[in-house]
Coordinates of C-alpha atoms in Angstrom, one line a residue:
X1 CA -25.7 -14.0 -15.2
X2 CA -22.5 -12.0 -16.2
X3 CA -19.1 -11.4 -14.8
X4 CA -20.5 -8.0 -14.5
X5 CA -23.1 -8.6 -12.7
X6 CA -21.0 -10.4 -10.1
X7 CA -18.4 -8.2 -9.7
X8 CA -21.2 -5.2 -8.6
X9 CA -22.8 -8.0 -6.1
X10 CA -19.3 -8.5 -4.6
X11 CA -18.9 -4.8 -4.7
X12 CA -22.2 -3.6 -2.7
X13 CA -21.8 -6.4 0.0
X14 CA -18.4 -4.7 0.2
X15 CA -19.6 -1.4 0.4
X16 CA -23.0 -1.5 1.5
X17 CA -23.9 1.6 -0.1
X18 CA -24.6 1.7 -4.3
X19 CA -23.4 5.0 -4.6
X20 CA -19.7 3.7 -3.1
X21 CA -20.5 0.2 -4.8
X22 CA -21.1 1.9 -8.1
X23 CA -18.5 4.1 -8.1
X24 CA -16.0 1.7 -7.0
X25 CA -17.2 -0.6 -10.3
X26 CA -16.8 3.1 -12.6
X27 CA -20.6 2.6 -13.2
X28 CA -23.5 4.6 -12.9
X29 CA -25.6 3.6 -9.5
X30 CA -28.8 3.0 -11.9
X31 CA -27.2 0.5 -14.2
X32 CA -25.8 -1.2 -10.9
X33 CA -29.2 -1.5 -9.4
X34 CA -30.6 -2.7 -12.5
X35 CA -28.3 -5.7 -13.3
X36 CA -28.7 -6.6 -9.3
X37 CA -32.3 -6.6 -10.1
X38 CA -31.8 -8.8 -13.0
X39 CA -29.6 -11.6 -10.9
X40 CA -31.8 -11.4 -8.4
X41 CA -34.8 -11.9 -10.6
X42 CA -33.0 -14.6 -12.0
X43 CA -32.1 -16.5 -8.7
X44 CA -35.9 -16.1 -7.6
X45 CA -35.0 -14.5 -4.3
X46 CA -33.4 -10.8 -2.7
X47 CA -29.6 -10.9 -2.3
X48 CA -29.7 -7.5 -0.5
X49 CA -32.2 -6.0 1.7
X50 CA -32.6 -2.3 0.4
X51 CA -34.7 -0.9 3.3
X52 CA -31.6 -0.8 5.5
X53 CA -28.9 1.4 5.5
X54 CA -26.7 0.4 5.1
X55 CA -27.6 -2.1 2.8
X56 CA -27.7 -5.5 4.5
X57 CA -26.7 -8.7 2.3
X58 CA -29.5 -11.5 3.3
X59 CA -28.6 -14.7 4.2
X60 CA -28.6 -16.4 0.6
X61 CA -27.3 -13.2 -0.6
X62 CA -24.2 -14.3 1.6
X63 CA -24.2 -17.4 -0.1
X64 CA -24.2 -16.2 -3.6
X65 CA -21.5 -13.6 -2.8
X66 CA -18.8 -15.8 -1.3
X67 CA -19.7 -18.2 -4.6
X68 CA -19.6 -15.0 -7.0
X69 CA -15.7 -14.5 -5.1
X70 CA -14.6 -17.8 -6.4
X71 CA -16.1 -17.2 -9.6
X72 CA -14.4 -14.1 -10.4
X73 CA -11.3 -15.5 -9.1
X74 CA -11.7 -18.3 -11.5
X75 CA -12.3 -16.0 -14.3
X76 CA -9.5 -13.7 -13.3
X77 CA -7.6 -16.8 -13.9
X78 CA -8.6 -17.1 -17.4
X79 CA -7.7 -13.2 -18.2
X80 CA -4.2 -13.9 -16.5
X81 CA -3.5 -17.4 -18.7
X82 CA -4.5 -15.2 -21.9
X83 CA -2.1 -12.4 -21.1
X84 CA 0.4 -15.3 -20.9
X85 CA -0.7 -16.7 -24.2
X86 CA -0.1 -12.9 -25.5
X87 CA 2.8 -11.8 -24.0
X88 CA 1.0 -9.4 -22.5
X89 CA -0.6 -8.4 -18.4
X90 CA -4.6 -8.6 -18.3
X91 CA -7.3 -8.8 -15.7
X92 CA -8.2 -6.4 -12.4
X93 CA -5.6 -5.8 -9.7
X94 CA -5.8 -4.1 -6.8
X95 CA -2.7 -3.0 -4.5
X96 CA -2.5 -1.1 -1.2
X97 CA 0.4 0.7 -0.4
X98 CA 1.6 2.3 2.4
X99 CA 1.7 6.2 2.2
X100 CA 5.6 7.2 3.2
X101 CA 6.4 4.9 -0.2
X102 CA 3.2 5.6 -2.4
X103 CA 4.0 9.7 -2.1
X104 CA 7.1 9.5 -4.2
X105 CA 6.8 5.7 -6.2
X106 CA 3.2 6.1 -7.6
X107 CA 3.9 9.5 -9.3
X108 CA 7.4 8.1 -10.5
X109 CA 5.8 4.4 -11.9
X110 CA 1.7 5.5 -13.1
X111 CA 2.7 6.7 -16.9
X112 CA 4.5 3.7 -17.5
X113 CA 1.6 1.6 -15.7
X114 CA -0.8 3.2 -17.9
X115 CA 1.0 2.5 -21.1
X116 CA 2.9 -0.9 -20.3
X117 CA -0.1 -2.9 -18.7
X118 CA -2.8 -1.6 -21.2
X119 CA -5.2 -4.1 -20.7
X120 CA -4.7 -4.6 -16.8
X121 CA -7.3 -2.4 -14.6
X122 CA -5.0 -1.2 -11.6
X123 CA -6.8 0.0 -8.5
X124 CA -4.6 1.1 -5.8
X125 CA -5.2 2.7 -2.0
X126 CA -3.1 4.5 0.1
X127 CA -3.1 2.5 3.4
X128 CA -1.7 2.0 6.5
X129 CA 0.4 -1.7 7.2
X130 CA -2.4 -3.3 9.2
X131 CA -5.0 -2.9 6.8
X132 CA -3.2 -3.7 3.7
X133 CA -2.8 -7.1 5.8
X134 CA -6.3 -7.4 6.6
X135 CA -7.6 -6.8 2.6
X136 CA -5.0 -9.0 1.6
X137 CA -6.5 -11.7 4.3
X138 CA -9.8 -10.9 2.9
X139 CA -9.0 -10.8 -0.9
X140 CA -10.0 -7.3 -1.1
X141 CA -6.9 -6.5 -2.5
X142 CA -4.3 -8.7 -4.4
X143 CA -0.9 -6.9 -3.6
X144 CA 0.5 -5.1 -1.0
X145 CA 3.6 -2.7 -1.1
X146 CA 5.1 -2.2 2.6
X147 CA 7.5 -2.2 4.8
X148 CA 8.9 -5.8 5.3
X149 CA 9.9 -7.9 6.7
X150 CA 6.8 -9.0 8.4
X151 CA 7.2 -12.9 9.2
X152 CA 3.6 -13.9 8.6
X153 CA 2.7 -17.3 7.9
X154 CA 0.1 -16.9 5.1
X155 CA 1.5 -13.7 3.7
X156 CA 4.7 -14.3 1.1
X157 CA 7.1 -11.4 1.1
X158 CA 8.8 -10.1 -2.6
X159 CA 11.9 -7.7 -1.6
X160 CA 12.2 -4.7 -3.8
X161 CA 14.6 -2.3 -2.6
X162 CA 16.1 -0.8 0.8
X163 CA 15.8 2.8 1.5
X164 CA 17.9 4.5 4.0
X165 CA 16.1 6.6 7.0
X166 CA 18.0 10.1 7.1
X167 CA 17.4 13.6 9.3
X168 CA 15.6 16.5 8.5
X169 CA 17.0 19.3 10.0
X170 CA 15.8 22.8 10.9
X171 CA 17.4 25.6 8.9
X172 CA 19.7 26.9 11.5
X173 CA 20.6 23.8 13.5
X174 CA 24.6 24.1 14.5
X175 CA 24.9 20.1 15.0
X176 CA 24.4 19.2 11.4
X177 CA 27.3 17.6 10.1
X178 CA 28.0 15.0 6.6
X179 CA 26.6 11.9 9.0
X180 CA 24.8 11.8 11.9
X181 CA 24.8 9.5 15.2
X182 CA 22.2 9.1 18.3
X183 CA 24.4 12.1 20.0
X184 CA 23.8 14.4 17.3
X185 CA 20.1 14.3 17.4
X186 CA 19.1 13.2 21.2
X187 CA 19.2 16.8 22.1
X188 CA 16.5 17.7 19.6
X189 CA 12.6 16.7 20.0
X190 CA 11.7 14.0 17.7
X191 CA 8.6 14.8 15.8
X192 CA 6.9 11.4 14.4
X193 CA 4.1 10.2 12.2
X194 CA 1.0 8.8 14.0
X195 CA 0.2 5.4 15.5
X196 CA -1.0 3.6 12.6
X197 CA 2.6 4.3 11.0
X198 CA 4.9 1.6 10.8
X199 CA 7.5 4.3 9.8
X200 CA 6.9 5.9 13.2
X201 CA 7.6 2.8 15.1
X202 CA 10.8 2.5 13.3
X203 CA 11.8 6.2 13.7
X204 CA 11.3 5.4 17.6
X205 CA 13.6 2.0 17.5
X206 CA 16.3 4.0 15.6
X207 CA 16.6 6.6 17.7
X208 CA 16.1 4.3 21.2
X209 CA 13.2 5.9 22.4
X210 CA 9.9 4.6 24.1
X211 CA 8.3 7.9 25.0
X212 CA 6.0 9.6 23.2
X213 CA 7.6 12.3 20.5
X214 CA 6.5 15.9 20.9
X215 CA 4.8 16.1 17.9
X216 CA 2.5 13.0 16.0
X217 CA 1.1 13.8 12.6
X218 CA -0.6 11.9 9.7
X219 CA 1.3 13.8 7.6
X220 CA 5.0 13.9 6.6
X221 CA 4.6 17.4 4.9
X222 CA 3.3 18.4 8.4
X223 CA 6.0 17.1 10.6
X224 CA 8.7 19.0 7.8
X225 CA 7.0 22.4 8.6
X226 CA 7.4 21.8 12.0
X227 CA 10.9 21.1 12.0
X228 CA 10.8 24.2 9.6
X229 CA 9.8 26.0 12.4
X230 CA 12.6 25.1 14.6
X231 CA 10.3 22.7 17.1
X232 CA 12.5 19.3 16.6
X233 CA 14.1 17.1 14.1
X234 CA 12.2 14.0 11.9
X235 CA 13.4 11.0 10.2
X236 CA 12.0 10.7 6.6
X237 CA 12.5 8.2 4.1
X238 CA 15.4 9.5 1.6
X239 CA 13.7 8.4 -1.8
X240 CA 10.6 11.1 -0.8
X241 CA 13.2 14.4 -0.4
X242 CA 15.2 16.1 -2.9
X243 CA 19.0 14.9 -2.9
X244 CA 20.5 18.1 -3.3
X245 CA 18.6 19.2 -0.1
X246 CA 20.9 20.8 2.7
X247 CA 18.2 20.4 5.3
X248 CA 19.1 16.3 4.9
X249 CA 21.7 14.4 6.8
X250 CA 22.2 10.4 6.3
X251 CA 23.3 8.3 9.4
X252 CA 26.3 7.0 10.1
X253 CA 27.3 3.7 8.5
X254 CA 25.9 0.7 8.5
X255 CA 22.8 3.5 7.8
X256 CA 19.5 2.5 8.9
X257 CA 17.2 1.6 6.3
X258 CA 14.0 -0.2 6.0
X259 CA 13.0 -3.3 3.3
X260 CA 10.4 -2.0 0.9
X261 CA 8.3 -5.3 -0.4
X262 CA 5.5 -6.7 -2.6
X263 CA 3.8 -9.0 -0.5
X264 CA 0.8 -11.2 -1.4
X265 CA -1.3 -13.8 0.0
X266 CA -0.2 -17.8 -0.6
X267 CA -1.8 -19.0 -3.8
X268 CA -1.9 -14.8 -5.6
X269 CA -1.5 -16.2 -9.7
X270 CA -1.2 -13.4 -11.1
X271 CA 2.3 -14.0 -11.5
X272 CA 3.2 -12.2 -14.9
X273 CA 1.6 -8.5 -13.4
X274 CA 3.9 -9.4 -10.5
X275 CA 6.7 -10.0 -12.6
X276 CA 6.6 -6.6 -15.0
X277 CA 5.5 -4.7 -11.9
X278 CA 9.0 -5.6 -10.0
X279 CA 11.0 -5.0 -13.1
X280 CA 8.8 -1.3 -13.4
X281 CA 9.2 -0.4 -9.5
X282 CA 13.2 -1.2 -9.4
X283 CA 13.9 0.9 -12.8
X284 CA 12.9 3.6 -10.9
X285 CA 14.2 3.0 -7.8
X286 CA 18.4 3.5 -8.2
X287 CA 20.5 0.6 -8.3
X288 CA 22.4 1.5 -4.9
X289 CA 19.4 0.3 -3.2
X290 CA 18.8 -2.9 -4.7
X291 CA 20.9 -4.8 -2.2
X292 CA 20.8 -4.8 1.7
X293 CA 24.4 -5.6 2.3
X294 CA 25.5 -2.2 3.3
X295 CA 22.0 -1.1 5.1
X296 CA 21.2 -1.9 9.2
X297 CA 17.3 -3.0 8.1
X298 CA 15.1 -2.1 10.7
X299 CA 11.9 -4.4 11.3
X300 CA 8.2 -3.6 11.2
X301 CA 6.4 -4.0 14.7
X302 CA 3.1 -5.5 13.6
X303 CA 1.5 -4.8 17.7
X304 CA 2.2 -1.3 17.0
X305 CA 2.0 -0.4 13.6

């Protein structure tokens, strides 16, 4: 029995389909199959019953799986002490990130993730606050990259950077001026992201309102052509628009801003990835918002978000 071979059982009780097993493990569904075959052979008795769909992991295949999860967590271990050994980040990691931060830090940080952790395998989601915190609960994933701060007991919080909440305007609105307060933009509609958005919640608190916006989308780009078409206004995070952007206003000081974290489960080991992947995330990320002192940090509403 192989690491392998373990990883693709953990994967299809995940997944319950080989098709989304295998090509979560970058493996053709055959070979997957096979090597199952093999383990089970092996063992003497079926992890999985095939004639359901979706798959269905039998009751000793539970066993085996939630031993095979401590096995590859042990083994992960082992990559992580070598890569300390060499000086160098190694193993599998996988992070979720909200989408209002992964649309502009991904594209900024994934050259330098593909060239300055070599031998780390990265798999990371876009996802929503909530379920980041559920895979995280569930060891699905090994890092998170939200919207803190969040004040849970079992979840340890790593503060990046603070980025400031600013207006996006329509094109011919006569109340823009440099900064903006709650009288500049009450008269406008506020447009806002959807419920599973803890960016939406936040937009709401800033602006001190409990009603329901005129406009929800999943989208950011969608709420901007709206505004584009004169319907409202939107707050947007300032690191995903272009600086030189008239359509942009910041708030009035102390500026609302939200904490962007790494947060992790108690016990996460893989402390040298975390350690180079702070140091890439904040050389990207300009040094004005390294510190909170000037920023009005508004907090994440877990019942909502």
């Amino acid at each position: 029995m192989t690491i392998t071979q373990l990883r693709y059982i953990v994967a299809l009780d995940q997944f319950k389909s080989f098709a989304k097993a295998a090509e979560h493990c970058l493996v053709a569904q055959p070979t997957m199959s096979l090597q199952i075959q093999k383990v089970e052979q092996e063992l003497g008795f079926e992890l999985f019953d095939r004639k359901k769909n979706p798959v269905i992991t039998t009751k000793l295949g539970k066993a085996v799986v939630d031993q095979a999860k401590n096995t590859l967590k042990e083994a992960d271990k082992l990559f992580e002490i070598a890569g300390q050994w060499k000086d160098e980040p190694a193993g599998n990691i996988s992070i979720g990130i909200i989408p209002t931060v992964s649309n502009y830090l991904i594209p900024s940080i994934y050259n330098q993730l593909q060239t300055e952790f070599s031998k780390v395998n990265f798999r990371i989601s876009e996802l929503p606050t909530l379920s980041i915190l559920e895979k995280l609960e569930s060891e699905e994933i090994d890092l998170g990259i939200l919207a803190t701060p969040l004040k849970i007991p079992n979840i340890v919080e790593h503060p990046l950077y603070y980025e400031p909440f600013v207006v996006y305007y329509p094109k011919d609105a006569k109340e823009k001026t440099s900064s903006v307060s709650m009288k500049h933009i009450e008269k406008y509609p506020l447009l806002v992201l959807g419920e599973e958005h803890c960016f939406r919640h936040q937009s709401l608190k800033i602006c001190n309102r409990n009603s329901l916006a005129k406009i929800e989308s999943g989208s950011v780009e969608t709420l901007k052509r709206m505004v584009d078409m004169g319907i409202g206004v939107t707050l947007l995070p300032k690191l995903s628009v272009d600086p030189s952007s008239k359509r942009i206003v910041p708030f009035d000081t102390p500026e609302p801003a939200r904490e962007i974290s790494l947060v992790y489960k108690k016990g996460f080991y893989k402390t040298k990835i975390l350690k180079k992947l702070t140091s890439l995330i904040l050389g990207v990320i300009a040094k004005e918002y390294h510190s909170k002192e000037k920023f009005k940090i508004i907090g994440v509403s877990l019942n909502q978000d």
